[in-house]
Amino acid sequence: MSDPKVEKEAGSAEPAQQPEKRKREYKDFGEEEEKVTHAKVDMAQIQLKAEDLYDKEKVDLETIVVDDVFKLLQCDENGLTDDEANRRLELFGPNRLESEEQNPILQFLSFMWNPLSWVMEAAALVAIALSNGEHRPPDWEDFVGIVVLLIINSAIGFYEERNAGNAVKALMDSLAPKAKVKRAGQWREIESAQLVPGDMISFKIGDIVPADCRLTEAINVSIDQAALTGESLPQSKKTGDQCFSGSTCKQGEAEGVVISTGPNTFFGRAANLVGQDDDTTGHLQKILAQIGTFCLVVIGIFVIAEIFCLYAGFRYHYRRGLDNILVLLIGGIPIAMPTVLSVTLAVGAQQLAKYKAIVTRITAIEELAAVTILCSDKTGTLTTNKLTIDRDTIRTYGPFSPEDVILLAAYASRTENQDAIDTCVVGAIGDPSRARAGIKLLDFKPFNPVDKRTEITYREEASGKLKRVTKGMTGIIIELCTRNKTEEIENRLEADVEEFATRGLRALAVAFEEVDGDDPEGEGNGFELIGLLAIFDPPRDDTKQTIDDAMALGVKVKMVTGDQLAIAKETGRRLGLGDHMYPAKVLKDGPEPGSRFRTLDEMILDADGFAGVFPEHKYEIVKRLQALGHLCAMTGDGANDAPALSRANVGIAVEGATDAARSAADIVLTEPGLSTIVHAIRGSRVIFQRMRNYAIYACAVTIRIVVCFAILAFAFKFDFPPFMVLIIALLNDGTIMTLSVDRVLPSNEPDSWDLAEIFAYAVAYGLYLTLSTIALVAIAIRTTWFYDKFGVTLTNGATRAVDHNDPQLHAVVYLQVAIISQALIFITRSHGFFFMERPSFALMGAFGIAQLISTIIAVYGDWGFTNVQGISGGWVGIVWVWDIVWFFPLDLIKFAMKATIIKYLRNRHNKVIAQHAKESGVPMTRTTSRAASINESLYANRVSFIRRAARKVGFGQKISMKPEELQRFSSIQAARTGNVLARHPSRPS
């Protein structure tokens, strides 16, 4: 079982011979081993106090000597008794995560839990309950229409959310269901969920470590924990070392004592970080909150004005006043806004699927358009997680060429049952069969932790000579090289190894000798150092181009890796990221005194990356960047990335990611490489433009309906039928949904919701359209101009609307409002003249159909409950010409707004940004709307509401998981284990 852990070999094996000569330490790349300690308490005292066990300065089950672990956990190498194991199972709980399931009914109802829906629900109550008066039946038509709108909106949102991935469920799906444990001196197999602190466990090659443990026996053990820590290579483990549960045993076999299980473990803590922010408000919810607040304030002002004016001023009857208020509530609330945006995002998700990107949370598409920083894991994401020989840096010390050195190193490697080092060496020669071609294997010595090298003795078939090759740790190999170990060679080797270490490259030395005679066991003529191989985890083929493209789109890329600092810097240099990278400890200690950074936030913003980070560090980095106003995307592939993927505005799991990473992510890539991310960014910005266009349109229509019909009521006592407003809303929303496939161009910079601009445009457009309707009504009521010029009449042949609520005048107003309100979308969707930016065929077709339906309703609609009567073809022509005449100046209004108010708002905003940067030293992002709005909690992710409701109606119990769903864990925190045992000492036997 060969596993030359070259990155761990530095400094761990110093030859005991030649004491008279200066010992060269060959600082190969690797971390310093953590020294074991003793518990700083009286170990004769078994019953420890809780405060002692919480004090990591006194007790740390990860690093104290194993004998102290047994004393603290009150166990021995014979294992626990069944009674004690059951007692501890009650104390610590099962070795798994508990999960809550949402009740689907409550989840569906939660989509009606926001202020926009509340207003529509209030309107429904007004229609069905409060309108039941004055000997008139309830307003069933409006009630049914409102309820249908609400149900459609909730159904779409419910469907999308139920399809979203569940990170904790995926963590449970990656379990090790069985574990080998010693109980009462006997080995047996149990469910891993039954493991408790103090249990003795064993595992071998191919097994998943079932719980966090300290090794009591280790035979040539190598553990792959890349998915947990981000380290590229499997790690050699010896007696006393800690093993993370959830990692995989790649070599050897071991026994250990369990020190932590369940949510007390490191992996358990990481799982708790996943989704712990469920009660926070998403970015799109914040935007909807502020748009909704704008609409509600406008509606509220005019509803209050109508109550005072119509009831106190005009002495309206109860029912008549309610009908006018219903018009404002139904027409003013953009109730379909979440639905329209959801459809737009869903279509975008389908488009991204063409690039092999699965979107599990569609609102992430909108956030991706605004992302300013992309944090990326290194191992398996930016790199291939497959070790490779770096041919450009091979050093030779003898007559052999770099290709010869690689071939000889391949001879000294296993061709089956390979570890990571042997795999990369044999893979470097191209054809693996060459590793045994032309030679006859006579003897092979695999890697072992003592010798730290592999060795092959073979006969060269061409010459018949016996030869021997060895590869391994530089310090060991050079001591064997008696033929050319000169001061000059040693100095060169030491310098080369030091250079490799500073660049994060693992050094693998290769030596060669010839053997006299025919005895494979015979002495050779002395080893000769022939080469030094550099091993590294290479970047993916498209990574550099992806990073360059992302930067060209205004997105800053930062590397966040669990690997060592030198490796991170070398990878950053190769990818063009830069090498301003820092170790994870700066996240705790902050910038050094006297450095150019005043705060940790400044350092995080400046850094090209961080190395040696744990899941909580990645989580903290993302959280701090978000607190600075940035929208962050995070890419990753391992369980150690899951918390940060969950925390990020957009989590992206790359191809080959673990289940935990995929389910914590918002976008999952199904093909190798990162180029899809750039496609996703561009696609998301197209979708963002569509949503921005709709937001301007929706706010403008709110202004247009509310202000228009309120003024008509005040000026002419004009009572527009609520049901006709409902029809306008339905037709408008049906047409606007085609914006999801409209033609727009993506921006070259991160997008942002500048709500001041949106509201400014909306007010200008809304007031202008209001004027168009008021002018039409005023002429029809005050004059006979339409009759005089076009010969059209109203009900009973009236030449003007003597009755201000003439049923045909209602139809005329309905048609005028319906046509020009929908036509407004062609203005909001374009940046220049509307006819210069061709819309999609779907939008044009939907607009045409909607106008045809509106015209038919205006001509043939004769519904008594709506107080509408069909109009003549003359009126239809008048309305169409009227709207066309009023439509063309809308472009001029847009250009005038850009030159005045919008320009002023942008200049003011830029001054605020500059002032903030000057005062704090930390640049502020452009989007002020990313800051929390006052009432955003009303639009929050509805989890908290669901949970409160579930508890009240009895749906809040924990859900028991099946045995095959038991969770693996690994941990750093074990103090809680001892704490619980201290509070619940073993029962006397």
PDB file of C-alpha atoms in Angstrom, residues 294-506:
ATOM      1  CA  PHE A 294     -44.030  52.349  -2.550  1.00  0.00           C
ATOM      2  CA  CYS A 295     -47.276  51.005  -3.993  1.00  0.00           C
ATOM      3  CA  LEU A 296     -48.910  50.661  -0.572  1.00  0.00           C
ATOM      4  CA  VAL A 297     -48.025  54.204   0.431  1.00  0.00           C
ATOM      5  CA  VAL A 298     -49.497  55.585  -2.803  1.00  0.00           C
ATOM      6  CA  ILE A 299     -52.654  53.515  -2.397  1.00  0.00           C
ATOM      7  CA  GLY A 300     -52.961  54.312   1.297  1.00  0.00           C
ATOM      8  CA  ILE A 301     -52.752  58.069   0.712  1.00  0.00           C
ATOM      9  CA  PHE A 302     -55.506  58.056  -1.889  1.00  0.00           C
ATOM     10  CA  VAL A 303     -57.715  55.542  -0.052  1.00  0.00           C
ATOM     11  CA  ILE A 304     -57.676  57.798   3.006  1.00  0.00           C
ATOM     12  CA  ALA A 305     -58.333  60.793   0.787  1.00  0.00           C
ATOM     13  CA  GLU A 306     -61.325  59.016  -0.777  1.00  0.00           C
ATOM     14  CA  ILE A 307     -62.744  58.060   2.607  1.00  0.00           C
ATOM     15  CA  PHE A 308     -62.720  61.687   3.734  1.00  0.00           C
ATOM     16  CA  CYS A 309     -63.765  63.163   0.410  1.00  0.00           C
ATOM     17  CA  LEU A 310     -66.448  60.681  -0.653  1.00  0.00           C
ATOM     18  CA  TYR A 311     -68.048  59.991   2.702  1.00  0.00           C
ATOM     19  CA  ALA A 312     -67.460  63.233   4.603  1.00  0.00           C
ATOM     20  CA  GLY A 313     -67.513  65.566   1.604  1.00  0.00           C
ATOM     21  CA  PHE A 314     -69.881  64.018  -0.937  1.00  0.00           C
ATOM     22  CA  ARG A 315     -71.981  62.083   1.603  1.00  0.00           C
ATOM     23  CA  TYR A 316     -71.709  58.905  -0.456  1.00  0.00           C
ATOM     24  CA  HIS A 317     -73.756  55.906   0.549  1.00  0.00           C
ATOM     25  CA  TYR A 318     -71.822  53.072   2.160  1.00  0.00           C
ATOM     26  CA  ARG A 319     -71.744  50.695  -0.840  1.00  0.00           C
ATOM     27  CA  ARG A 320     -70.926  53.343  -3.434  1.00  0.00           C
ATOM     28  CA  GLY A 321     -67.890  54.502  -1.488  1.00  0.00           C
ATOM     29  CA  LEU A 322     -66.639  50.926  -1.047  1.00  0.00           C
ATOM     30  CA  ASP A 323     -66.792  50.326  -4.808  1.00  0.00           C
ATOM     31  CA  ASN A 324     -64.523  53.325  -5.376  1.00  0.00           C
ATOM     32  CA  ILE A 325     -62.088  52.110  -2.723  1.00  0.00           C
ATOM     33  CA  LEU A 326     -62.091  48.629  -4.301  1.00  0.00           C
ATOM     34  CA  VAL A 327     -60.980  50.164  -7.594  1.00  0.00           C
ATOM     35  CA  LEU A 328     -57.859  51.576  -5.924  1.00  0.00           C
ATOM     36  CA  LEU A 329     -57.113  48.373  -4.022  1.00  0.00           C
ATOM     37  CA  ILE A 330     -57.559  46.010  -6.983  1.00  0.00           C
ATOM     38  CA  GLY A 331     -56.031  48.231  -9.644  1.00  0.00           C
ATOM     39  CA  GLY A 332     -53.222  49.697  -7.584  1.00  0.00           C
ATOM     40  CA  ILE A 333     -51.710  46.569  -6.023  1.00  0.00           C
ATOM     41  CA  PRO A 334     -49.292  44.793  -8.381  1.00  0.00           C
ATOM     42  CA  ILE A 335     -50.437  41.474  -6.925  1.00  0.00           C
ATOM     43  CA  ALA A 336     -49.049  39.531  -9.850  1.00  0.00           C
ATOM     44  CA  MET A 337     -45.572  41.021  -9.461  1.00  0.00           C
ATOM     45  CA  PRO A 338     -44.112  37.978  -7.645  1.00  0.00           C
ATOM     46  CA  THR A 339     -45.794  35.722 -10.205  1.00  0.00           C
ATOM     47  CA  VAL A 340     -44.537  37.658 -13.226  1.00  0.00           C
ATOM     48  CA  LEU A 341     -41.019  37.783 -11.798  1.00  0.00           C
ATOM     49  CA  SER A 342     -41.200  34.063 -10.973  1.00  0.00           C
ATOM     50  CA  VAL A 343     -42.183  33.212 -14.530  1.00  0.00           C
ATOM     51  CA  THR A 344     -39.341  35.384 -15.822  1.00  0.00           C
ATOM     52  CA  LEU A 345     -36.888  33.615 -13.531  1.00  0.00           C
ATOM     53  CA  ALA A 346     -38.271  30.170 -14.374  1.00  0.00           C
ATOM     54  CA  VAL A 347     -37.768  30.807 -18.084  1.00  0.00           C
ATOM     55  CA  GLY A 348     -34.251  31.978 -17.271  1.00  0.00           C
ATOM     56  CA  ALA A 349     -33.625  28.750 -15.371  1.00  0.00           C
ATOM     57  CA  GLN A 350     -34.676  26.760 -18.431  1.00  0.00           C
ATOM     58  CA  GLN A 351     -32.295  28.792 -20.572  1.00  0.00           C
ATOM     59  CA  LEU A 352     -29.417  28.145 -18.148  1.00  0.00           C
ATOM     60  CA  ALA A 353     -30.217  24.424 -18.272  1.00  0.00           C
ATOM     61  CA  LYS A 354     -29.055  24.502 -21.908  1.00  0.00           C
ATOM     62  CA  TYR A 355     -25.598  25.283 -20.511  1.00  0.00           C
ATOM     63  CA  LYS A 356     -25.856  22.311 -18.140  1.00  0.00           C
ATOM     64  CA  ALA A 357     -26.591  24.423 -15.083  1.00  0.00           C
ATOM     65  CA  ILE A 358     -29.438  23.293 -12.834  1.00  0.00           C
ATOM     66  CA  VAL A 359     -31.046  26.128 -10.875  1.00  0.00           C
ATOM     67  CA  THR A 360     -32.498  24.938  -7.569  1.00  0.00           C
ATOM     68  CA  ARG A 361     -33.553  28.380  -6.279  1.00  0.00           C
ATOM     69  CA  ILE A 362     -34.730  30.533  -9.136  1.00  0.00           C
ATOM     70  CA  THR A 363     -34.478  33.839  -7.267  1.00  0.00           C
ATOM     71  CA  ALA A 364     -30.718  33.235  -7.262  1.00  0.00           C
ATOM     72  CA  ILE A 365     -30.730  34.175 -10.958  1.00  0.00           C
ATOM     73  CA  GLU A 366     -31.713  37.741 -10.103  1.00  0.00           C
ATOM     74  CA  GLU A 367     -29.037  37.909  -7.410  1.00  0.00           C
ATOM     75  CA  LEU A 368     -26.389  36.499  -9.751  1.00  0.00           C
ATOM     76  CA  ALA A 369     -26.893  39.518 -12.023  1.00  0.00           C
ATOM     77  CA  ALA A 370     -25.912  41.797  -9.136  1.00  0.00           C
ATOM     78  CA  VAL A 371     -23.009  39.687  -7.810  1.00  0.00           C
ATOM     79  CA  THR A 372     -19.892  41.776  -7.357  1.00  0.00           C
ATOM     80  CA  ILE A 373     -17.598  39.173  -5.733  1.00  0.00           C
ATOM     81  CA  LEU A 374     -17.148  35.501  -6.590  1.00  0.00           C
ATOM     82  CA  CYS A 375     -15.552  33.461  -3.808  1.00  0.00           C
ATOM     83  CA  SER A 376     -14.298  30.112  -4.982  1.00  0.00           C
ATOM     84  CA  ASP A 377     -12.995  27.000  -3.348  1.00  0.00           C
ATOM     85  CA  LYS A 378      -9.734  25.766  -4.894  1.00  0.00           C
ATOM     86  CA  THR A 379      -9.528  21.997  -4.627  1.00  0.00           C
ATOM     87  CA  GLY A 380     -11.855  20.384  -7.132  1.00  0.00           C
ATOM     88  CA  THR A 381     -13.290  23.716  -8.222  1.00  0.00           C
ATOM     89  CA  LEU A 382     -10.552  25.925  -9.616  1.00  0.00           C
ATOM     90  CA  THR A 383      -8.338  22.854  -9.800  1.00  0.00           C
ATOM     91  CA  THR A 384      -8.983  19.279 -10.913  1.00  0.00           C
ATOM     92  CA  ASN A 385      -8.265  17.666  -7.496  1.00  0.00           C
ATOM     93  CA  LYS A 386      -5.999  15.281  -9.413  1.00  0.00           C
ATOM     94  CA  LEU A 387      -2.294  15.550  -8.645  1.00  0.00           C
ATOM     95  CA  THR A 388      -0.011  16.125 -11.610  1.00  0.00           C
ATOM     96  CA  ILE A 389       3.717  16.260 -12.247  1.00  0.00           C
ATOM     97  CA  ASP A 390       4.705  19.819 -13.128  1.00  0.00           C
ATOM     98  CA  ARG A 391       7.035  19.127 -16.062  1.00  0.00           C
ATOM     99  CA  ASP A 392       8.223  22.737 -16.269  1.00  0.00           C
ATOM    100  CA  THR A 393       9.850  22.596 -12.837  1.00  0.00           C
ATOM    101  CA  ILE A 394      11.521  19.165 -12.864  1.00  0.00           C
ATOM    102  CA  ARG A 395      15.099  19.349 -11.545  1.00  0.00           C
ATOM    103  CA  THR A 396      17.769  16.887 -12.703  1.00  0.00           C
ATOM    104  CA  TYR A 397      21.094  16.141 -10.977  1.00  0.00           C
ATOM    105  CA  GLY A 398      22.649  13.484 -13.195  1.00  0.00           C
ATOM    106  CA  PRO A 399      22.906  12.258 -16.761  1.00  0.00           C
ATOM    107  CA  PHE A 400      19.159  11.594 -17.040  1.00  0.00           C
ATOM    108  CA  SER A 401      16.698  13.875 -18.822  1.00  0.00           C
ATOM    109  CA  PRO A 402      13.412  15.023 -17.182  1.00  0.00           C
ATOM    110  CA  GLU A 403      11.521  12.396 -19.224  1.00  0.00           C
ATOM    111  CA  ASP A 404      13.923   9.714 -18.029  1.00  0.00           C
ATOM    112  CA  VAL A 405      13.387  10.790 -14.424  1.00  0.00           C
ATOM    113  CA  ILE A 406       9.607  10.557 -14.815  1.00  0.00           C
ATOM    114  CA  LEU A 407       9.870   7.088 -16.402  1.00  0.00           C
ATOM    115  CA  LEU A 408      12.165   5.786 -13.660  1.00  0.00           C
ATOM    116  CA  ALA A 409       9.862   7.257 -11.016  1.00  0.00           C
ATOM    117  CA  ALA A 410       6.988   5.410 -12.718  1.00  0.00           C
ATOM    118  CA  TYR A 411       8.985   2.175 -12.423  1.00  0.00           C
ATOM    119  CA  ALA A 412       9.124   2.803  -8.659  1.00  0.00           C
ATOM    120  CA  SER A 413       5.342   3.178  -8.475  1.00  0.00           C
ATOM    121  CA  ARG A 414       2.551   0.703  -8.165  1.00  0.00           C
ATOM    122  CA  THR A 415       0.496   0.102 -11.282  1.00  0.00           C
ATOM    123  CA  GLU A 416      -2.531  -1.181  -9.377  1.00  0.00           C
ATOM    124  CA  ASN A 417      -4.065  -0.325  -6.023  1.00  0.00           C
ATOM    125  CA  GLN A 418      -2.390   3.038  -6.478  1.00  0.00           C
ATOM    126  CA  ASP A 419      -2.411   5.933  -4.091  1.00  0.00           C
ATOM    127  CA  ALA A 420      -2.569   9.564  -5.246  1.00  0.00           C
ATOM    128  CA  ILE A 421       1.205   9.929  -5.694  1.00  0.00           C
ATOM    129  CA  ASP A 422       1.654   6.738  -7.694  1.00  0.00           C
ATOM    130  CA  THR A 423      -1.349   7.642  -9.832  1.00  0.00           C
ATOM    131  CA  CYS A 424       0.056  11.030 -10.813  1.00  0.00           C
ATOM    132  CA  VAL A 425       3.568   9.695 -11.472  1.00  0.00           C
ATOM    133  CA  VAL A 426       2.369   6.831 -13.663  1.00  0.00           C
ATOM    134  CA  GLY A 427      -0.099   9.153 -15.372  1.00  0.00           C
ATOM    135  CA  ALA A 428       2.731  11.534 -16.266  1.00  0.00           C
ATOM    136  CA  ILE A 429       4.285   9.047 -18.715  1.00  0.00           C
ATOM    137  CA  GLY A 430       1.124   9.033 -20.836  1.00  0.00           C
ATOM    138  CA  ASP A 431       0.690   5.291 -21.388  1.00  0.00           C
ATOM    139  CA  PRO A 432       0.511   3.492 -17.993  1.00  0.00           C
ATOM    140  CA  SER A 433       1.756   0.281 -19.621  1.00  0.00           C
ATOM    141  CA  ARG A 434       5.177   1.929 -20.029  1.00  0.00           C
ATOM    142  CA  ALA A 435       5.629   1.693 -16.254  1.00  0.00           C
ATOM    143  CA  ARG A 436       6.398  -2.014 -16.707  1.00  0.00           C
ATOM    144  CA  ALA A 437       7.378  -2.139 -20.373  1.00  0.00           C
ATOM    145  CA  GLY A 438      10.871  -3.457 -21.146  1.00  0.00           C
ATOM    146  CA  ILE A 439      11.578  -4.503 -17.547  1.00  0.00           C
ATOM    147  CA  LYS A 440      11.028  -7.563 -15.401  1.00  0.00           C
ATOM    148  CA  LEU A 441       9.892  -6.811 -11.845  1.00  0.00           C
ATOM    149  CA  LEU A 442      12.028  -8.659  -9.317  1.00  0.00           C
ATOM    150  CA  ASP A 443      11.221  -6.909  -6.045  1.00  0.00           C
ATOM    151  CA  PHE A 444       9.025  -4.015  -4.946  1.00  0.00           C
ATOM    152  CA  LYS A 445       8.975  -2.315  -1.559  1.00  0.00           C
ATOM    153  CA  PRO A 446       5.822  -0.236  -1.044  1.00  0.00           C
ATOM    154  CA  PHE A 447       5.677   3.001   0.852  1.00  0.00           C
ATOM    155  CA  ASN A 448       5.578   2.794   4.636  1.00  0.00           C
ATOM    156  CA  PRO A 449       5.618   5.531   7.279  1.00  0.00           C
ATOM    157  CA  VAL A 450       9.049   4.481   8.554  1.00  0.00           C
ATOM    158  CA  ASP A 451      11.076   4.390   5.337  1.00  0.00           C
ATOM    159  CA  LYS A 452       8.929   7.058   3.593  1.00  0.00           C
ATOM    160  CA  ARG A 453       9.868   5.822   0.141  1.00  0.00           C
ATOM    161  CA  THR A 454       9.125   3.159  -2.450  1.00  0.00           C
ATOM    162  CA  GLU A 455      11.728   0.992  -4.171  1.00  0.00           C
ATOM    163  CA  ILE A 456      11.799  -1.314  -7.189  1.00  0.00           C
ATOM    164  CA  THR A 457      14.439  -3.787  -8.290  1.00  0.00           C
ATOM    165  CA  TYR A 458      14.095  -4.898 -11.903  1.00  0.00           C
ATOM    166  CA  ARG A 459      15.931  -6.472 -14.792  1.00  0.00           C
ATOM    167  CA  GLU A 460      16.250  -4.392 -17.951  1.00  0.00           C
ATOM    168  CA  GLU A 461      15.254  -6.756 -20.738  1.00  0.00           C
ATOM    169  CA  ALA A 462      17.317  -4.996 -23.400  1.00  0.00           C
ATOM    170  CA  SER A 463      20.617  -5.218 -21.509  1.00  0.00           C
ATOM    171  CA  GLY A 464      19.874  -7.914 -18.945  1.00  0.00           C
ATOM    172  CA  LYS A 465      21.233  -5.701 -16.162  1.00  0.00           C
ATOM    173  CA  LEU A 466      19.716  -5.460 -12.684  1.00  0.00           C
ATOM    174  CA  LYS A 467      18.766  -1.945 -11.657  1.00  0.00           C
ATOM    175  CA  ARG A 468      17.057  -0.312  -8.701  1.00  0.00           C
ATOM    176  CA  VAL A 469      15.035   2.911  -8.417  1.00  0.00           C
ATOM    177  CA  THR A 470      13.625   4.585  -5.330  1.00  0.00           C
ATOM    178  CA  LYS A 471      11.423   7.622  -4.870  1.00  0.00           C
ATOM    179  CA  GLY A 472      10.184   9.378  -1.748  1.00  0.00           C
ATOM    180  CA  MET A 473      10.935  12.086   0.760  1.00  0.00           C
ATOM    181  CA  THR A 474      13.915  14.208  -0.179  1.00  0.00           C
ATOM    182  CA  GLY A 475      15.601  13.989   3.218  1.00  0.00           C
ATOM    183  CA  ILE A 476      15.467  10.186   3.149  1.00  0.00           C
ATOM    184  CA  ILE A 477      16.490   9.785  -0.484  1.00  0.00           C
ATOM    185  CA  ILE A 478      19.555  12.045  -0.324  1.00  0.00           C
ATOM    186  CA  GLU A 479      20.950  10.022   2.592  1.00  0.00           C
ATOM    187  CA  LEU A 480      20.892   6.943   0.349  1.00  0.00           C
ATOM    188  CA  CYS A 481      22.721   8.670  -2.515  1.00  0.00           C
ATOM    189  CA  THR A 482      26.296   7.716  -1.755  1.00  0.00           C
ATOM    190  CA  ARG A 483      27.484   8.129  -5.319  1.00  0.00           C
ATOM    191  CA  ASN A 484      26.811  11.812  -5.845  1.00  0.00           C
ATOM    192  CA  LYS A 485      26.022  13.241  -2.404  1.00  0.00           C
ATOM    193  CA  THR A 486      28.407  16.135  -2.570  1.00  0.00           C
ATOM    194  CA  GLU A 487      28.177  19.461  -0.829  1.00  0.00           C
ATOM    195  CA  GLU A 488      27.279  21.060  -4.149  1.00  0.00           C
ATOM    196  CA  ILE A 489      24.462  18.568  -4.862  1.00  0.00           C
ATOM    197  CA  GLU A 490      23.098  18.902  -1.344  1.00  0.00           C
ATOM    198  CA  ASN A 491      23.080  22.681  -1.618  1.00  0.00           C
ATOM    199  CA  ARG A 492      21.264  22.511  -4.955  1.00  0.00           C
ATOM    200  CA  LEU A 493      18.740  20.041  -3.613  1.00  0.00           C
ATOM    201  CA  GLU A 494      18.111  22.071  -0.487  1.00  0.00           C
ATOM    202  CA  ALA A 495      17.599  25.230  -2.556  1.00  0.00           C
ATOM    203  CA  ASP A 496      15.285  23.449  -4.997  1.00  0.00           C
ATOM    204  CA  VAL A 497      13.169  21.919  -2.220  1.00  0.00           C
ATOM    205  CA  GLU A 498      12.945  25.300  -0.520  1.00  0.00           C
ATOM    206  CA  GLU A 499      11.807  26.896  -3.790  1.00  0.00           C
ATOM    207  CA  PHE A 500       9.184  24.196  -4.288  1.00  0.00           C
ATOM    208  CA  ALA A 501       7.933  24.707  -0.730  1.00  0.00           C
ATOM    209  CA  THR A 502       7.569  28.463  -1.154  1.00  0.00           C
ATOM    210  CA  ARG A 503       5.562  27.833  -4.327  1.00  0.00           C
ATOM    211  CA  GLY A 504       3.348  25.238  -2.686  1.00  0.00           C
ATOM    212  CA  LEU A 505       4.739  22.366  -4.753  1.00  0.00           C
ATOM    213  CA  ARG A 506       5.326  18.941  -3.222  1.00  0.00           C
TER     214      ARG A 506
END
